[in-house]
Coordinates of C-alpha atoms in Angstrom, one line a residue:
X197 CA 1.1 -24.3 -38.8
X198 CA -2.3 -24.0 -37.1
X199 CA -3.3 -21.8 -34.6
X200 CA -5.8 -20.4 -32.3
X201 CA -5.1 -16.5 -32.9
X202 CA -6.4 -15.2 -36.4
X203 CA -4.3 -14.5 -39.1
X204 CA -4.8 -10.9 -39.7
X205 CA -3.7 -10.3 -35.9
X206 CA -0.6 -12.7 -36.5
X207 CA 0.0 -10.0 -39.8
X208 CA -0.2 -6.9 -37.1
X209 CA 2.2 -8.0 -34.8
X210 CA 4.8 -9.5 -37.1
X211 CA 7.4 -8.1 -38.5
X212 CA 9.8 -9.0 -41.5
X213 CA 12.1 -10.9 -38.8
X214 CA 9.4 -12.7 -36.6
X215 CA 8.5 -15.4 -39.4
X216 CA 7.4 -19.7 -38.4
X217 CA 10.1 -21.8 -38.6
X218 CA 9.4 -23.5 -41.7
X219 CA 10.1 -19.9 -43.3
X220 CA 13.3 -20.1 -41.2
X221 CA 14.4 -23.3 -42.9
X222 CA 14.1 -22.5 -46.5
X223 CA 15.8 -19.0 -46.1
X224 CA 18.6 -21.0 -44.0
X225 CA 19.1 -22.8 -47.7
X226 CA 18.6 -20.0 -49.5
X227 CA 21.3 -18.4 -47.8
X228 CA 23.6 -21.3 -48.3
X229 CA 22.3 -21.8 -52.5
X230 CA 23.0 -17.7 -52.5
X231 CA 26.2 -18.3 -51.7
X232 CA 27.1 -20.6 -54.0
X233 CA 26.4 -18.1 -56.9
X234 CA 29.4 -15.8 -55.3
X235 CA 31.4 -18.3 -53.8
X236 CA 33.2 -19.3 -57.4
X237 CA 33.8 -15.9 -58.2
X238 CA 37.2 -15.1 -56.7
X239 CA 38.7 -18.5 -58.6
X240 CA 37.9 -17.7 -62.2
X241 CA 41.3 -16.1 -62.9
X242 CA 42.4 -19.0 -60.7
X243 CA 40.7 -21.8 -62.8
X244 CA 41.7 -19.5 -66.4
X245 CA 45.6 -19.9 -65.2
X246 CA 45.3 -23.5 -64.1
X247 CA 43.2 -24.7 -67.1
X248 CA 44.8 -22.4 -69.5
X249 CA 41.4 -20.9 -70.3
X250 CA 40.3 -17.6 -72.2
X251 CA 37.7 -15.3 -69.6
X252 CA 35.2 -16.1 -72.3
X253 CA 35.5 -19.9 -72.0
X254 CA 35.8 -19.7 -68.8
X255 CA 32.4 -17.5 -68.5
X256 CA 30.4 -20.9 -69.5
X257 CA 30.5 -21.5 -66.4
X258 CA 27.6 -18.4 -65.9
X259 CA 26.2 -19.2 -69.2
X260 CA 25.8 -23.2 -68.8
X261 CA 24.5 -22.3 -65.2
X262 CA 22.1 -19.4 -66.0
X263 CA 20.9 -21.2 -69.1
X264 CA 20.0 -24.5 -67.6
X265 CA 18.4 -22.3 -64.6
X266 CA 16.2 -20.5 -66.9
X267 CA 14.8 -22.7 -69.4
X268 CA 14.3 -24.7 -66.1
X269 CA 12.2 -22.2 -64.5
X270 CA 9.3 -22.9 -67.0
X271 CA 9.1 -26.4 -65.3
X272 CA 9.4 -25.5 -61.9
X273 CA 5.6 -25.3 -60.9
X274 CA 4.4 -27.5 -63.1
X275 CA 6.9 -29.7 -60.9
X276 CA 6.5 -28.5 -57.9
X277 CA 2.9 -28.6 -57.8
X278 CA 2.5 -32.2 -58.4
X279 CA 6.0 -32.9 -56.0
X280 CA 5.0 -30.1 -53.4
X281 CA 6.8 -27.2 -52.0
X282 CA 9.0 -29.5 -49.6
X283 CA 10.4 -32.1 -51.6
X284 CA 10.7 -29.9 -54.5
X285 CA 13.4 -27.8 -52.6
X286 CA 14.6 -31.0 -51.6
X287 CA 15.3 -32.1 -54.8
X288 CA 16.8 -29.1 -56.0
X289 CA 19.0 -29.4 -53.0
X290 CA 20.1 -33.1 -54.0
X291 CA 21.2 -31.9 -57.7
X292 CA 23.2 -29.0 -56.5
X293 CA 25.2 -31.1 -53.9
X294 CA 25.7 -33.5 -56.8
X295 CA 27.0 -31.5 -59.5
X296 CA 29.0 -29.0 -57.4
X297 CA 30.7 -32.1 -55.6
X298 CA 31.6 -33.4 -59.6
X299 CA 32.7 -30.2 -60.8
X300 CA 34.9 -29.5 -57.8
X301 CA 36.8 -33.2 -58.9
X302 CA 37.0 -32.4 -62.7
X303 CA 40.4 -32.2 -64.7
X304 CA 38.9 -30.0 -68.4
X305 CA 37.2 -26.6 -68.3
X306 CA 34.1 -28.4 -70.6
X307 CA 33.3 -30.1 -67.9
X308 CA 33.2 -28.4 -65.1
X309 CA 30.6 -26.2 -67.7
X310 CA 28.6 -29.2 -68.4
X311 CA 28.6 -29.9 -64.8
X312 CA 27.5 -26.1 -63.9
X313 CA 24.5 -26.9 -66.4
X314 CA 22.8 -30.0 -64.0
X315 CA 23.7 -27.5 -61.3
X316 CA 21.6 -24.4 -62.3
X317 CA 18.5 -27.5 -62.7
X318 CA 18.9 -27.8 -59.4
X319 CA 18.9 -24.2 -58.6
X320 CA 15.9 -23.6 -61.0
X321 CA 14.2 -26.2 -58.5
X322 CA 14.9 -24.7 -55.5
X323 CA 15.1 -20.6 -56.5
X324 CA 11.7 -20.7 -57.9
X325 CA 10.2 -22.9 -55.0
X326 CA 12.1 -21.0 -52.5
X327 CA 11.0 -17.2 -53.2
X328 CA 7.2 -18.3 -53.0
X329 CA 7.8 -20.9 -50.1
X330 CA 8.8 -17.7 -47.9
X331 CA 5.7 -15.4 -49.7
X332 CA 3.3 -18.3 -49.1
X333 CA 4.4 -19.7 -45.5
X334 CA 5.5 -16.1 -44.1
X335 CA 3.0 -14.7 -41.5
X336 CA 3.8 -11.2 -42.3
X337 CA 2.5 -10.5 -45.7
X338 CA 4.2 -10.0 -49.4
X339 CA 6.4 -7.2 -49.2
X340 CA 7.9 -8.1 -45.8
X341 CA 8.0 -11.9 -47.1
X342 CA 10.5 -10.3 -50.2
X343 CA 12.7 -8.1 -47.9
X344 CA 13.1 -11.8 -45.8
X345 CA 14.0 -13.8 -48.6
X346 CA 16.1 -10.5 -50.3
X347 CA 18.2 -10.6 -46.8
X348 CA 18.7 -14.1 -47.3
X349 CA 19.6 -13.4 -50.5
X350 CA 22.6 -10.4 -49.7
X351 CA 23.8 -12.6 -46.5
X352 CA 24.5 -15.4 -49.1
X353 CA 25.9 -13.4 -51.7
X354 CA 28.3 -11.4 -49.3
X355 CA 29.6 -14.0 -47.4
X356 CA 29.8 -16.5 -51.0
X357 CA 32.6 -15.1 -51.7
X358 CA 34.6 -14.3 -48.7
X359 CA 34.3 -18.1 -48.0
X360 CA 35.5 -18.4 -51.8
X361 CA 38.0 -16.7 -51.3
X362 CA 39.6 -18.5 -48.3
X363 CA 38.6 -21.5 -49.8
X364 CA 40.3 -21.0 -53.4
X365 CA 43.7 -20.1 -51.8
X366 CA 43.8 -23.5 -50.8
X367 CA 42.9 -24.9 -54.4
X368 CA 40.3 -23.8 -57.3
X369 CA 38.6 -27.1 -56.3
X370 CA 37.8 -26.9 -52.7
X371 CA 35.2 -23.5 -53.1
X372 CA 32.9 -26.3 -55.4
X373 CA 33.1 -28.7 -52.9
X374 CA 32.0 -26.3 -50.2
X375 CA 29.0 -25.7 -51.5
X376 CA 28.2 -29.2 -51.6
X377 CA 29.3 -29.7 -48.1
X378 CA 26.8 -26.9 -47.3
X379 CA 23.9 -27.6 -49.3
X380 CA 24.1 -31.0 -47.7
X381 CA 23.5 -29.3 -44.1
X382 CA 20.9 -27.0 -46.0
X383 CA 19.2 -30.6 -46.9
X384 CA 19.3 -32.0 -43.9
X385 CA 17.8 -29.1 -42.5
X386 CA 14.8 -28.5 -45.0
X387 CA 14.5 -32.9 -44.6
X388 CA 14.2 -32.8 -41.0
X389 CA 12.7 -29.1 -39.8
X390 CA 10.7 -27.8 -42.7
X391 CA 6.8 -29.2 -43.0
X392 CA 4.7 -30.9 -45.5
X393 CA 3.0 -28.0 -47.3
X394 CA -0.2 -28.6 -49.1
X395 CA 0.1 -29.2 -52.6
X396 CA -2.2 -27.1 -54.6
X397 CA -5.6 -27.9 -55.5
X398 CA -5.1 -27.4 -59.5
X399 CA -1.8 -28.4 -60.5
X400 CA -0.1 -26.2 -62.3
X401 CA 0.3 -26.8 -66.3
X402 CA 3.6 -26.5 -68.2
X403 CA 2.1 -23.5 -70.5
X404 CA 1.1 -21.3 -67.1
X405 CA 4.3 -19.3 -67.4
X406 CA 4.0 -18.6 -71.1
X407 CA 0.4 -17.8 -70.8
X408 CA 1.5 -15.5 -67.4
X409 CA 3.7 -13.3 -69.6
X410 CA 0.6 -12.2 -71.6
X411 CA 0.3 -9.6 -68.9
X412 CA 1.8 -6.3 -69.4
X413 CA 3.1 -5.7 -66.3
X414 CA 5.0 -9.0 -65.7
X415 CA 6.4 -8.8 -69.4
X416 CA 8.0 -5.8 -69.1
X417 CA 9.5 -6.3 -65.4
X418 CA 11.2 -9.5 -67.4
X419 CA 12.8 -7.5 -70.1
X420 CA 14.2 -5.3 -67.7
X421 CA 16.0 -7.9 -65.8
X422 CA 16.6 -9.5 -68.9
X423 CA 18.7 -6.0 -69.8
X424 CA 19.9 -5.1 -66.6
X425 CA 21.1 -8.8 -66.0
X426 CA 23.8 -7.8 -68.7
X427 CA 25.2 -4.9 -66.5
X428 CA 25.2 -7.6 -63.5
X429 CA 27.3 -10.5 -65.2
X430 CA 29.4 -8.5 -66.7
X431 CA 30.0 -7.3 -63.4
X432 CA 29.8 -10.6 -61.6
X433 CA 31.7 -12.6 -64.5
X434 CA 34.3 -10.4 -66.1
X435 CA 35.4 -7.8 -63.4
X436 CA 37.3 -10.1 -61.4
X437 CA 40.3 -10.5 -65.0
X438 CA 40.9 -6.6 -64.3
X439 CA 41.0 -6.2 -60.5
X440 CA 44.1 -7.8 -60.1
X441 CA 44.0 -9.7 -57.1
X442 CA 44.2 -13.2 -55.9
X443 CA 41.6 -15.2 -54.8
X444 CA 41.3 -13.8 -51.1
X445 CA 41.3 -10.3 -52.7
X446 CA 38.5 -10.9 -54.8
X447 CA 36.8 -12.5 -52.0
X448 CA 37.0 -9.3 -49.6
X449 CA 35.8 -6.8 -52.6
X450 CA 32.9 -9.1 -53.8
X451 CA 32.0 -9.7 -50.0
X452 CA 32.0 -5.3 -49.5
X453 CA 29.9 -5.8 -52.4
X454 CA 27.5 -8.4 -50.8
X455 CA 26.9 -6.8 -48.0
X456 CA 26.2 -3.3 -49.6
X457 CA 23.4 -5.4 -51.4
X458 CA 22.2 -6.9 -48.3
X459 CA 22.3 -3.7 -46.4
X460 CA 20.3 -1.7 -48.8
X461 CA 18.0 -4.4 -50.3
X462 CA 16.7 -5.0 -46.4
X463 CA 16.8 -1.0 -45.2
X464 CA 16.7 1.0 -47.6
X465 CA 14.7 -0.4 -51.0
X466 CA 11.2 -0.2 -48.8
X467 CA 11.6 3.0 -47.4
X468 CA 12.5 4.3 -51.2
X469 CA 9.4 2.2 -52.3
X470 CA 7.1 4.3 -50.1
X471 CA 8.3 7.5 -50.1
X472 CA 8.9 7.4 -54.3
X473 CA 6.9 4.3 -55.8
X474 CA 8.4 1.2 -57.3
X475 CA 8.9 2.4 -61.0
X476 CA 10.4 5.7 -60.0
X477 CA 12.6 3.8 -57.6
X478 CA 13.8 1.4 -60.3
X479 CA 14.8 3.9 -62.9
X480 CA 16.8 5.9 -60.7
X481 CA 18.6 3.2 -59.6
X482 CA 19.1 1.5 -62.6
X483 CA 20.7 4.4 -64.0
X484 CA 22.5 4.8 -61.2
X485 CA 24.3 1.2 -61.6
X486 CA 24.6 2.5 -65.7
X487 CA 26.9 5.4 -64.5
X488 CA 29.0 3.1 -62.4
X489 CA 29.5 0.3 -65.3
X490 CA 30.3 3.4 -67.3
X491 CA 33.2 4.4 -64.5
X492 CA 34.3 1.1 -64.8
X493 CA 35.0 1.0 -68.7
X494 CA 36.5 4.4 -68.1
X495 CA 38.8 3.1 -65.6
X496 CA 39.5 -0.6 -66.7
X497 CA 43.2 -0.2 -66.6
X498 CA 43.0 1.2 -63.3
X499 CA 42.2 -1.6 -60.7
X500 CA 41.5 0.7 -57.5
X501 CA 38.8 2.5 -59.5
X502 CA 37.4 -0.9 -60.7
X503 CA 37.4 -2.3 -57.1
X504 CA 36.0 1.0 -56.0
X505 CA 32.8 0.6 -58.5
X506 CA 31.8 -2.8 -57.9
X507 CA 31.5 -2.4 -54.4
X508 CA 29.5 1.1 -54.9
X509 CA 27.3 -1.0 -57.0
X510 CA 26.6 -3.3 -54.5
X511 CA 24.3 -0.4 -53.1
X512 CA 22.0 0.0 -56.0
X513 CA 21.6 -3.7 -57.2
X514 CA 20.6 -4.4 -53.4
X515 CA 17.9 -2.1 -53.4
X516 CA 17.0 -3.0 -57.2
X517 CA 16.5 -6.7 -56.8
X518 CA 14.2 -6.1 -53.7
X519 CA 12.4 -3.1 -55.5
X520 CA 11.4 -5.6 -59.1
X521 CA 10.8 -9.0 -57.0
X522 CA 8.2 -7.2 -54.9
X523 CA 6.6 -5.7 -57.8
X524 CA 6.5 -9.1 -59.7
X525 CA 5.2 -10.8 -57.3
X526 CA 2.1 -8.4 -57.6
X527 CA 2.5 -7.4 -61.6
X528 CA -0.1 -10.3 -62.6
X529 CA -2.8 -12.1 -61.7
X530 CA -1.5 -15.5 -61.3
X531 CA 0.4 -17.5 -58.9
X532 CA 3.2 -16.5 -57.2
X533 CA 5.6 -19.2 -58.3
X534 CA 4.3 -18.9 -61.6
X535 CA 5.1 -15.4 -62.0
X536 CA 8.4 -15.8 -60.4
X537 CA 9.1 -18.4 -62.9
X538 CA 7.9 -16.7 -66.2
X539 CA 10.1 -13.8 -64.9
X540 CA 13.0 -15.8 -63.8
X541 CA 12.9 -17.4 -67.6
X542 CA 12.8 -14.0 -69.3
X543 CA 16.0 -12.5 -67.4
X544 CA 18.1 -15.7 -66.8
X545 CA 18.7 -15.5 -70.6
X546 CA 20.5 -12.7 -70.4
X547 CA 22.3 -13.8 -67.4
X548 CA 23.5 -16.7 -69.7
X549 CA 24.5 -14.7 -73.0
X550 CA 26.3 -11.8 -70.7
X551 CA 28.9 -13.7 -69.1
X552 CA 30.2 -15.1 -72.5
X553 CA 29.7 -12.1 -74.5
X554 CA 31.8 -9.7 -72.1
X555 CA 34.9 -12.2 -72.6
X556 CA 34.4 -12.2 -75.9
X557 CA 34.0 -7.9 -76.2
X558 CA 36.8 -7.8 -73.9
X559 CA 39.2 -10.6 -76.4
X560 CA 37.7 -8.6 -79.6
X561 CA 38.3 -5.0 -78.2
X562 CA 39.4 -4.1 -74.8
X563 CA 38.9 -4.2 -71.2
X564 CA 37.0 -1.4 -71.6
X565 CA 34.0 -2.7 -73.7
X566 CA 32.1 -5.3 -71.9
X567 CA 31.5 -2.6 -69.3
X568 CA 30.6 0.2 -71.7
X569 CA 27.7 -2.5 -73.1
X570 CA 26.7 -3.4 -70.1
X571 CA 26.1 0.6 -69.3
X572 CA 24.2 0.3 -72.5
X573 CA 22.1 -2.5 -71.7
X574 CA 21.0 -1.2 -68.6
X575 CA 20.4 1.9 -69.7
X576 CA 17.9 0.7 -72.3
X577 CA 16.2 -1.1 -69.6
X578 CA 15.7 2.3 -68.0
X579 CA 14.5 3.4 -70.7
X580 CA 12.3 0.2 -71.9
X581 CA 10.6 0.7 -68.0
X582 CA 10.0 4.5 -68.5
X583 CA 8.4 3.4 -72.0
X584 CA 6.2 0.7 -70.4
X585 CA 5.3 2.4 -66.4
X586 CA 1.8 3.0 -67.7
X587 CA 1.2 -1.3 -67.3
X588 CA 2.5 -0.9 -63.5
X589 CA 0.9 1.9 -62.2
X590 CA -1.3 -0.1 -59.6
X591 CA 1.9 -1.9 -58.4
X592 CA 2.4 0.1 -55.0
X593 CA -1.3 0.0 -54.1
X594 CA -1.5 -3.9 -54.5
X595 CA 2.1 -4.3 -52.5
X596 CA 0.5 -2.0 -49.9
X597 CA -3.0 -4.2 -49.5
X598 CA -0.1 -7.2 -48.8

């Protein structure tokens, strides 16, 4: 990683694509652990049917995965400082190729939720390392580091589920089994290609992420994402019981989807960024998505106009995630991966209570209501953030000086 020409003229002359190859490596993963978030969700009808399963039950599989992954995250420097960045990610890696391989060869719908559980510890592992991996090895500063890993991020998410698709109209099994197969390549990848990087001077303590979300700033980014993550699951978890496709067809809507996210996350979400500011940016797009969840509980017995929205949506939560991880990563004094992991706790939770609560509206009521709350939730978000913008007004300037 050494060389002869200073770092600030390596900064000038990079740009968000000309990054070392050790930042090529863990995005290469990342793409790979990315799509294993979108890759199972063409077969939950699939695995409902075969395992004669409610949506709720079958939503564990969100909750067990974005529970584990978030109480997880308060470990993850503590861990990783004391492992170091490399093996870490390798670790991470291991559990996910474990747990995904088991759930793809279980027989009971409790297992294969048990079995998400150990895999969102590996995630945890690897999401939290990952993110400030790229931020920390990246020659091109912060921002342009974020809209790296964010591209990762859409490629993974887009092409999850298309390969989930053709996958699970084979068998519900064989999409869990792919991402083991992958994140075995991704392993031996990150094993072979990615180098040792220094552990840090101090390790980290277990209470750093607690004590991170005294700050203002990073606090209320969290309880954002914690509200807006309820918009997202429903999205992610419950839409696919009222499209009305098979597996394939869910793969093709969910991959438009991806790749609107991946588009606009990359291209657009910067240029919105400078020309508006973060927190402006954020609310309008946020309330943007609300509307769209709002179509959708309008339209929940009309499957064109539900297929319609979520790809739409794609849009806004592309240039939303790239907008708040770029602001978090500057929205406290502290460590990088510790911010990202005090944040990651905060909105995981409601990444794990949304999936299962949207089944249960939707059993309870109708169709129509998990969407309507999730419009609800995010809209308080918008409203939380326009409450709380006073604690991130210094935001753009300190992503600009990075």
């Amino acid at each position: 990683m050494s060389s002869s020409v200073p770092y600030e003229e390596i900064r000038k002359r990079s740009g968000t694509f000309t990054q070392p190859l050790a930042v090529w490596a863990v995005a290469f993963a990342c793409v790979i652990s990315f799509m294993g978030i979108g890759l199972v969700d063409p077969i939950l009808p699939a695995i409902a049917k075969k395992m004669q399963a409610t949506p709720s039950q079958v939503s564990l599989l969100f909750t067990s995965y974005n529970l584990v992954t978030g109480v997880a995250m308060l470990i993850t420097g503590f861990v990783s400082s004391r492992l170091g960045t490399k093996w870490t990610l390798i670790a991470g890696i291991f559990l996910i190729i474990v747990f995904a391989g088991l759930a793809g060869g279980s027989d009971t719908i409790n297992a294969i939720v048990w079995l998400r559980g150990g895999w969102g510890l590996g995630n945890s592992l690897f999401l939290a390392t990952a993110l400030s991996a790229i931020v920390g090895l990246s020659a091109s500063g912060t921002a342009q580091a974020i809209i790296f890993y964010e591209a990762a991020l859409g490629l993974g998410i887009a092409v999850g589920p298309l390969l989930g698709g053709e996958l699970g109209s084979i068998s519900w099994r064989w999409p869990f089994f792919g991402v083991s197969t992958l994140m075995g390549v991704a392993f031996l990848f990150l094993l072979f290609i990615m180098p040792n990087v220094a552990k840090p001077n101090k390790p980290i303590k277990l209470s750093a992420p607690f004590k991170a979300l005294a700050y203002p700033g990073l606090l209320t980014l969290g309880i954002v994402a914690f509200l807006y993550n309820f918009g997202f699951f429903t999205l992610m978890a419950y839409s696919p019981y009222v499209m009305e496709l098979d597996e394939r067809g869910l793969g093709y809507v969910f991959f438009g989807w991806g790749l609107l996210l991946a588009i606009t996350s990359v291209f657009v979400a910067p240029k919105l960024q400078k020309r508006f500011g973060s927190v402006a940016s954020i609310l309008v797009v946020l309330s943007a998505f609300a509307v769209i969840l709002l179509a959708m509980g309008i339209g929940a017995y009309t499957p064109a106009i539900v297929v319609g929205c979520v790809v739409l949506s794609g849009m806004f939560l592309g240039i939303n995630n790239t907008l708040i991880t770029t602001a978090v990563m500057e929205s406290a004094p502290v460590e990088r991966s510790v911010a990202s992991a005090a944040y990651s706790f905060v909105r995981f939770m409601g990444g794990a209570v949304s999936p299962w609560l949207a089944g249960k509206l939707a059993e309870w009521f109708s169709p129509r209501v998990p969407f309507v709350f999730g419009a609800v939730m995010v809209l308080l978000g918008v409203l939380f953030l326009a409450a709380r913008r006073s604690h991130l007004s210094g935001i753009d300037s300190a992503i600009s000086h990075h």
